[in-house]
PDB file of C-alpha atoms in Angstrom:
ATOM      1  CA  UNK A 274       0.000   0.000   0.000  1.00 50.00           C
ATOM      2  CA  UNK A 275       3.160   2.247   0.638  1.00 50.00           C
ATOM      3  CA  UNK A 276       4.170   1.741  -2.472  1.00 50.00           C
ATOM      4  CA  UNK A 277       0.861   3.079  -4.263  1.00 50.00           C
ATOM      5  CA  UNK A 278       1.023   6.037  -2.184  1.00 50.00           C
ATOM      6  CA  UNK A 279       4.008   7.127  -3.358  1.00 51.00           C
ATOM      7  CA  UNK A 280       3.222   6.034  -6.860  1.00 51.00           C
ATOM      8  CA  UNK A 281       0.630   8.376  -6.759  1.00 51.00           C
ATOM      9  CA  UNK A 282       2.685  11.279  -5.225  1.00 51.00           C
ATOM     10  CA  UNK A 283       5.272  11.712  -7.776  1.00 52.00           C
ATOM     11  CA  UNK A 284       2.034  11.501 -10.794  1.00 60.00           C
ATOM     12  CA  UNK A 285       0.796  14.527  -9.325  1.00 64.00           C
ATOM     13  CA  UNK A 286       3.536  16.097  -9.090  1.00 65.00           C
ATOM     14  CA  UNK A 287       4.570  16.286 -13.428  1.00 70.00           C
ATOM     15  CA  UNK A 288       0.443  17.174 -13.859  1.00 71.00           C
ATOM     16  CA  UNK A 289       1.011  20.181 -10.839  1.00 74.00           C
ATOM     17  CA  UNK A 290       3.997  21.063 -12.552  1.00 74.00           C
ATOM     18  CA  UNK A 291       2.897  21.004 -16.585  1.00 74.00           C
ATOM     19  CA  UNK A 292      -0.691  23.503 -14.946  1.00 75.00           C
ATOM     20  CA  UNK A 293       1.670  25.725 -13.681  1.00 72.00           C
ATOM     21  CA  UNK A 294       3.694  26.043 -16.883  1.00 72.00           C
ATOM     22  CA  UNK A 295       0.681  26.313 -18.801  1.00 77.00           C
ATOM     23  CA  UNK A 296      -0.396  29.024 -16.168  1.00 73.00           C
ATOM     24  CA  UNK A 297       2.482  31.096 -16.188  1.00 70.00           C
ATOM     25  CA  UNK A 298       2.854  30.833 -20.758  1.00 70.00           C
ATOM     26  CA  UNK A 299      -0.656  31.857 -20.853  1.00 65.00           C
ATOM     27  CA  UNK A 300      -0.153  35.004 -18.163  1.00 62.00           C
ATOM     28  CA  UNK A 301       3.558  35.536 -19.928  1.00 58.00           C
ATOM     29  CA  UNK A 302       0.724  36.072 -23.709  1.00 55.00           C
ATOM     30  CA  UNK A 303      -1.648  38.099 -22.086  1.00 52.00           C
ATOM     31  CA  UNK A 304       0.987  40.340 -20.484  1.00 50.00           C
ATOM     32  CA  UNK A 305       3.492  40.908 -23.643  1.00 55.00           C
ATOM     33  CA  UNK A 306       0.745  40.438 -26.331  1.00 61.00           C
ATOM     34  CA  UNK A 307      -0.849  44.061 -26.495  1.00 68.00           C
ATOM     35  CA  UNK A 308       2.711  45.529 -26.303  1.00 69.00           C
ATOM     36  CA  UNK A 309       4.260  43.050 -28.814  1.00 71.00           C
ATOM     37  CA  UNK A 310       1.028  43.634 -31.395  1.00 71.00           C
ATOM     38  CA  UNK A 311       1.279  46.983 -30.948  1.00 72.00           C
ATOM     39  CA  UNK A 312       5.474  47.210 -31.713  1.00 75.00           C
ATOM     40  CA  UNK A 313       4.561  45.423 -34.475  1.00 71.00           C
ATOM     41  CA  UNK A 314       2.264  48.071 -35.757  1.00 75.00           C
ATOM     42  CA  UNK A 315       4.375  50.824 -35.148  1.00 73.00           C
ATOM     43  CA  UNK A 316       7.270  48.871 -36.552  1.00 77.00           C
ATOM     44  CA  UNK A 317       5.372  48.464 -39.894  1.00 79.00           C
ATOM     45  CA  UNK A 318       2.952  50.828 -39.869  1.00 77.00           C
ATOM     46  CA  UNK A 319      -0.037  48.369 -41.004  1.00 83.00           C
ATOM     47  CA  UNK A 320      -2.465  46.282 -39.131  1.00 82.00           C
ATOM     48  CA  UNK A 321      -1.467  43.676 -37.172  1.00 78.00           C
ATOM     49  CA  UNK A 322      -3.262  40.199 -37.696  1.00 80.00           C
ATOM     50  CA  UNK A 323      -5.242  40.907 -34.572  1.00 79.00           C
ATOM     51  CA  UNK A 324      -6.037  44.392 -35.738  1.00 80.00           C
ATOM     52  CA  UNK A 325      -7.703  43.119 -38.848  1.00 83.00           C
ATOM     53  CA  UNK A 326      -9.514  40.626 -36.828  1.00 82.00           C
ATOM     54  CA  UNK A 327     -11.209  43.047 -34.553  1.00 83.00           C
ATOM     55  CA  UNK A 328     -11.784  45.441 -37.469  1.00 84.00           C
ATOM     56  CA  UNK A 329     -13.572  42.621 -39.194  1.00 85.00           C
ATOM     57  CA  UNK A 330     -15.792  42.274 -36.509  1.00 84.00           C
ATOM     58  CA  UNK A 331     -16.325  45.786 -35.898  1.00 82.00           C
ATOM     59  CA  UNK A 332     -17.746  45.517 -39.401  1.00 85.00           C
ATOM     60  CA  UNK A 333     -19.726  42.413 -38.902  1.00 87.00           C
ATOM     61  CA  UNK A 334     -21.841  44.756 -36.122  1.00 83.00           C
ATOM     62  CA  UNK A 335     -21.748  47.937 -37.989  1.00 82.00           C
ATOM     63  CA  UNK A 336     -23.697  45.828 -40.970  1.00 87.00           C
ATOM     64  CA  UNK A 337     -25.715  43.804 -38.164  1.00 86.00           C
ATOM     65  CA  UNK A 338     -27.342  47.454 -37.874  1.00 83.00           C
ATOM     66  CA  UNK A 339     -29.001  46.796 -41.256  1.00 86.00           C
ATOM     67  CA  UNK A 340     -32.715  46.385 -41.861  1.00 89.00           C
ATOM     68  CA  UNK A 341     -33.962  46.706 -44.931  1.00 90.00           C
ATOM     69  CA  UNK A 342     -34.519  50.053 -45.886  1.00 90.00           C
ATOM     70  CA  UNK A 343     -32.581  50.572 -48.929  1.00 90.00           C
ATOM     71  CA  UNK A 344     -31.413  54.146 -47.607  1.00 88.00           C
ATOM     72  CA  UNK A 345     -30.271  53.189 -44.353  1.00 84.00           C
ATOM     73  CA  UNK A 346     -28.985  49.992 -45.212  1.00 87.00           C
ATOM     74  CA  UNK A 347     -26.600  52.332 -48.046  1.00 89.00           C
ATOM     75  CA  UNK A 348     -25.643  54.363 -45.085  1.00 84.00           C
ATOM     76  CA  UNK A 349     -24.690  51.203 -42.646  1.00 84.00           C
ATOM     77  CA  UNK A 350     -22.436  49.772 -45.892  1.00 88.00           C
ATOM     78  CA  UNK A 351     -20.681  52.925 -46.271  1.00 87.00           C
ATOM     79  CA  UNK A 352     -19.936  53.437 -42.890  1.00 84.00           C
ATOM     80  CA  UNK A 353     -18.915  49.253 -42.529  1.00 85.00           C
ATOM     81  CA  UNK A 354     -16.651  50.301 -45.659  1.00 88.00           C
ATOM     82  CA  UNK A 355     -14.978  53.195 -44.695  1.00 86.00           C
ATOM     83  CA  UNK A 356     -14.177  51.568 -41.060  1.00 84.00           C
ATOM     84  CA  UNK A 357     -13.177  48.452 -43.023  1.00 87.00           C
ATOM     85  CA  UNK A 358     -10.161  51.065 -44.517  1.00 89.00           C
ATOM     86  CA  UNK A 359      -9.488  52.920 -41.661  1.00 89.00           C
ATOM     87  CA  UNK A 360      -6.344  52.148 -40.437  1.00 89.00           C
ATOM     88  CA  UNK A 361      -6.316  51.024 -36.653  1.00 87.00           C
ATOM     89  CA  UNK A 362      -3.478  52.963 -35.452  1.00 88.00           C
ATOM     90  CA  UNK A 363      -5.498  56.464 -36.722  1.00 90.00           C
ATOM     91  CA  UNK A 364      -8.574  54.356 -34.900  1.00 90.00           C
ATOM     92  CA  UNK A 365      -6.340  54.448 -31.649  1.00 90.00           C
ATOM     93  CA  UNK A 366      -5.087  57.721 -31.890  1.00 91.00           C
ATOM     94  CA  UNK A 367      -8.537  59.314 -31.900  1.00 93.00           C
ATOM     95  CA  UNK A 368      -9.410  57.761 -28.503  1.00 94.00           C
ATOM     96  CA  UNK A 369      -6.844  60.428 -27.378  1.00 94.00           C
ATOM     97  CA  UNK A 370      -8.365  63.607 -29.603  1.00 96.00           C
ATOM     98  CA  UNK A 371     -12.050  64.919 -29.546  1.00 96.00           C
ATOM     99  CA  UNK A 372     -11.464  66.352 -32.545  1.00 96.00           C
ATOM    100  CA  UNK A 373     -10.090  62.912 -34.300  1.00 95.00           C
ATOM    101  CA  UNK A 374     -12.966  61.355 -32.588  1.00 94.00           C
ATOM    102  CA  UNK A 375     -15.555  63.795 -34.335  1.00 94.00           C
ATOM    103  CA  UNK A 376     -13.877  63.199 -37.505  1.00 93.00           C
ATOM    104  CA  UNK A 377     -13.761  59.594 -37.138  1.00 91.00           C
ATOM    105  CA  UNK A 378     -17.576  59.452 -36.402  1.00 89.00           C
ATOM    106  CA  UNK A 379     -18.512  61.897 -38.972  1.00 90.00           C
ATOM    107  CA  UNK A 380     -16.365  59.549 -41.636  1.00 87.00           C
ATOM    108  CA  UNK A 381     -17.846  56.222 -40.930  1.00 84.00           C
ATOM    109  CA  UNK A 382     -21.276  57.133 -39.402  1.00 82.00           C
ATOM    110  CA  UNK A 383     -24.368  58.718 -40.793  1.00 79.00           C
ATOM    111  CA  UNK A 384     -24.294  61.898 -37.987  1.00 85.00           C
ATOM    112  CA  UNK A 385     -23.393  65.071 -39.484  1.00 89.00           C
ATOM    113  CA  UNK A 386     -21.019  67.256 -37.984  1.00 93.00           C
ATOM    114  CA  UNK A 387     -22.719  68.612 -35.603  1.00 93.00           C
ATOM    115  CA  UNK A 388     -23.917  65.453 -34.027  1.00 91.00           C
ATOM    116  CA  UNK A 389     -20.510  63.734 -34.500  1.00 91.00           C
ATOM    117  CA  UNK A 390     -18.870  66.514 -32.270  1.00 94.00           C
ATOM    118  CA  UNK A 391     -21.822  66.468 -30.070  1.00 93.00           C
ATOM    119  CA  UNK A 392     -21.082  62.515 -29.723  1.00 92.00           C
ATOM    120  CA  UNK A 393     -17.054  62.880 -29.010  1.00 94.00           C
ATOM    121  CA  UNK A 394     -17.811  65.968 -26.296  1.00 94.00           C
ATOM    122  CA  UNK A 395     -20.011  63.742 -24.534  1.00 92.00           C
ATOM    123  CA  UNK A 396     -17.305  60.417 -24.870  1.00 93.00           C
ATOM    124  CA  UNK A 397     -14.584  63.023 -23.687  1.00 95.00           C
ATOM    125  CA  UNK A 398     -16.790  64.216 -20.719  1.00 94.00           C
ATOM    126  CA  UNK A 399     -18.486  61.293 -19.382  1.00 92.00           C
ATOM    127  CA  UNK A 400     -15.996  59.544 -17.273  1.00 94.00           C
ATOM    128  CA  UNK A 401     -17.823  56.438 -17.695  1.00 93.00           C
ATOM    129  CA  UNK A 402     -16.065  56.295 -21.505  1.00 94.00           C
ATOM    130  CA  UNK A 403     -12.726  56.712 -19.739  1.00 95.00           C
ATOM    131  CA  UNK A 404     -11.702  52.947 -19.633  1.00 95.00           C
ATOM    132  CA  UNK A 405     -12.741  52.459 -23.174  1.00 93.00           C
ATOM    133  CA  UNK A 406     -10.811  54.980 -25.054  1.00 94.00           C
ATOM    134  CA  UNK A 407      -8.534  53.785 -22.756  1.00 94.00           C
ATOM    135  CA  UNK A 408      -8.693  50.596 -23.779  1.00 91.00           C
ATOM    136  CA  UNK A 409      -8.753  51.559 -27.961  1.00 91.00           C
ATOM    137  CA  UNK A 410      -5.891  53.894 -27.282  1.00 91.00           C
ATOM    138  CA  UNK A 411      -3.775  51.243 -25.879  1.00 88.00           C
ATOM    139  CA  UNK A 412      -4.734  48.527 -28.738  1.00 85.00           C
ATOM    140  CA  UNK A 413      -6.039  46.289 -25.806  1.00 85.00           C
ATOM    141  CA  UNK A 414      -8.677  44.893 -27.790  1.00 83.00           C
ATOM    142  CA  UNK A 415      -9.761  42.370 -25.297  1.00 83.00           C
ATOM    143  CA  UNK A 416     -10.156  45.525 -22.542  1.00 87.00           C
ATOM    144  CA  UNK A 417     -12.097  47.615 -25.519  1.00 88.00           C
ATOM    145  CA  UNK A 418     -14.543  44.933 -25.618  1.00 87.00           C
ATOM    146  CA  UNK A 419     -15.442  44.199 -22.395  1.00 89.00           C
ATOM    147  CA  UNK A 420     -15.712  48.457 -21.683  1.00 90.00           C
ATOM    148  CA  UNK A 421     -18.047  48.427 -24.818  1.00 89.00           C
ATOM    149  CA  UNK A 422     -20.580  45.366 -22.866  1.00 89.00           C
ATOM    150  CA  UNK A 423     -19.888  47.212 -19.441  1.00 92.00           C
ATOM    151  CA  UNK A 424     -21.788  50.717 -21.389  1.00 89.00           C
ATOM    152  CA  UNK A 425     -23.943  48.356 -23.887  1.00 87.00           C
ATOM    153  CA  UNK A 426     -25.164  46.569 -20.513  1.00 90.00           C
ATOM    154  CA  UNK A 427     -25.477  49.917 -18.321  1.00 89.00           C
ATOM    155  CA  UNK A 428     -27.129  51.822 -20.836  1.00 87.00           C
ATOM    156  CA  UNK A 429     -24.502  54.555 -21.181  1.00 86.00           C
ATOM    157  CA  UNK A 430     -24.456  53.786 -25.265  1.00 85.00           C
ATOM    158  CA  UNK A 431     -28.461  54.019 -25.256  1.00 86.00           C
ATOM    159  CA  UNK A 432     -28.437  56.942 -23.667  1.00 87.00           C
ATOM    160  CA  UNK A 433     -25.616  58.224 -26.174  1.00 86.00           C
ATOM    161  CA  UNK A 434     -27.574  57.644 -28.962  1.00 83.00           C
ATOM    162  CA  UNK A 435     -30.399  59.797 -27.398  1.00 85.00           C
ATOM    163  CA  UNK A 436     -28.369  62.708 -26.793  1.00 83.00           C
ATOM    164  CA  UNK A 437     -27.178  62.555 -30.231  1.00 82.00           C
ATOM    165  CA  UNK A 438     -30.414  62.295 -31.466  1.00 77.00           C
ATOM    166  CA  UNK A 439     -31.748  65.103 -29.410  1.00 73.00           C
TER     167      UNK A 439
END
C-alpha cells in the first residue's frame, strides 16, 4: 500500500507542474501580447493580424445594424466600408483627440457634424467612456470589448444615442 502512495505522489507532481507552466505561458501572452502587437504596428505601420480581426468584426456589427430600408442599409455599408479602410493605429489615436474622434464618427457614421462633435464631447466628458478609449488607445482589444458590454449593458451607449439624437 506504501508503495501506491508514493506512486501516486510523484504523478501529481509532473500534472502540478505542466498547470503551472501552462499558467504562467498563458499570463507571460496576455501580459506581452498588447505591447508586442502593438510594436509590431508601429514597426510596420499596417495592421497587425489581430487588428484586422477586430476590425472585421467591428464591421460584422456595424452591418448587423441593417434592416432593410434601402437608404439606411446604403448608409450602414458605407460606414462598414470606410471603417473596413481605416487604419487602426489612426482608430487608436482618436481615442486620445475629440477632434479625431468627431472626424472619425462623422467619416464612418451617418451623424453630421454637428452630431458627430456632439457625440465625441459627450465620450470626452463622461468619465464612464474613460476605460474604453482607454482601452482603444492602448490597442487592448480584449479591454475595448469588455468596456463596450460594461456601457452596452449599463445603458450609457443608449443613452448616447439619445443625446445625439436630441
Amino acid at each position: 500500500m506504501g508503495d501506491k502512495m508514493r506512486h501516486r505522489k510523484s504523478n501529481k507532481k509532473p500534472l502540478i507542474i505542466t498547470l503551472v507552466s501552462i499558467l504562467v505561458v498563458l499570463v507571460l501572452c496576455v501580459v506581452f501580447f498588447f505591447p508586442l502587437n502593438n510594436a509590431i504596428r508601429n514597426i510596420t505601420g499596417n495592421d497587425t493580424a489581430s487588428d484586422k480581426v477586430v476590425k472585421s468584426e467591428l464591421v460584422k456589427k456595424v452591418k448587423s445594424k441593417k434592416n432593410g430600408n434601402p437608404q439606411r442599409d446604403e448608409k450602414i455599408d458605407r460606414a462598414a466600408s470606410i471603417l473596413g479602410k481605416k487604419k487602426m493605429s489612426a482608430i487608436m489615436s482618436a481615442a486620445n483627440d475629440q477632434k479625431k474622434t468627431a472626424s472619425l464618427i462623422e467619416d464612418s457614421s451617418s451623424l453630421s457634424k454637428e452630431q458627430s462633435q456632439k457625440a465625441a464631447a459627450e465620450i470626452f466628458s463622461n468619465e464612464d467612456y474613460t476605460p474604453l478609449r482607454k482601452a482603444v488607445s492602448d490597442g487592448n482589444w480584449y479591454q475595448a470589448y469588455q468596456q463596450y458590454q460594461k456601457l452596452s449593458d449599463n445603458g450609457d451607449l443608449s443613452q448616447l444615442q439619445q443625446n445625439i439624437s436630441q
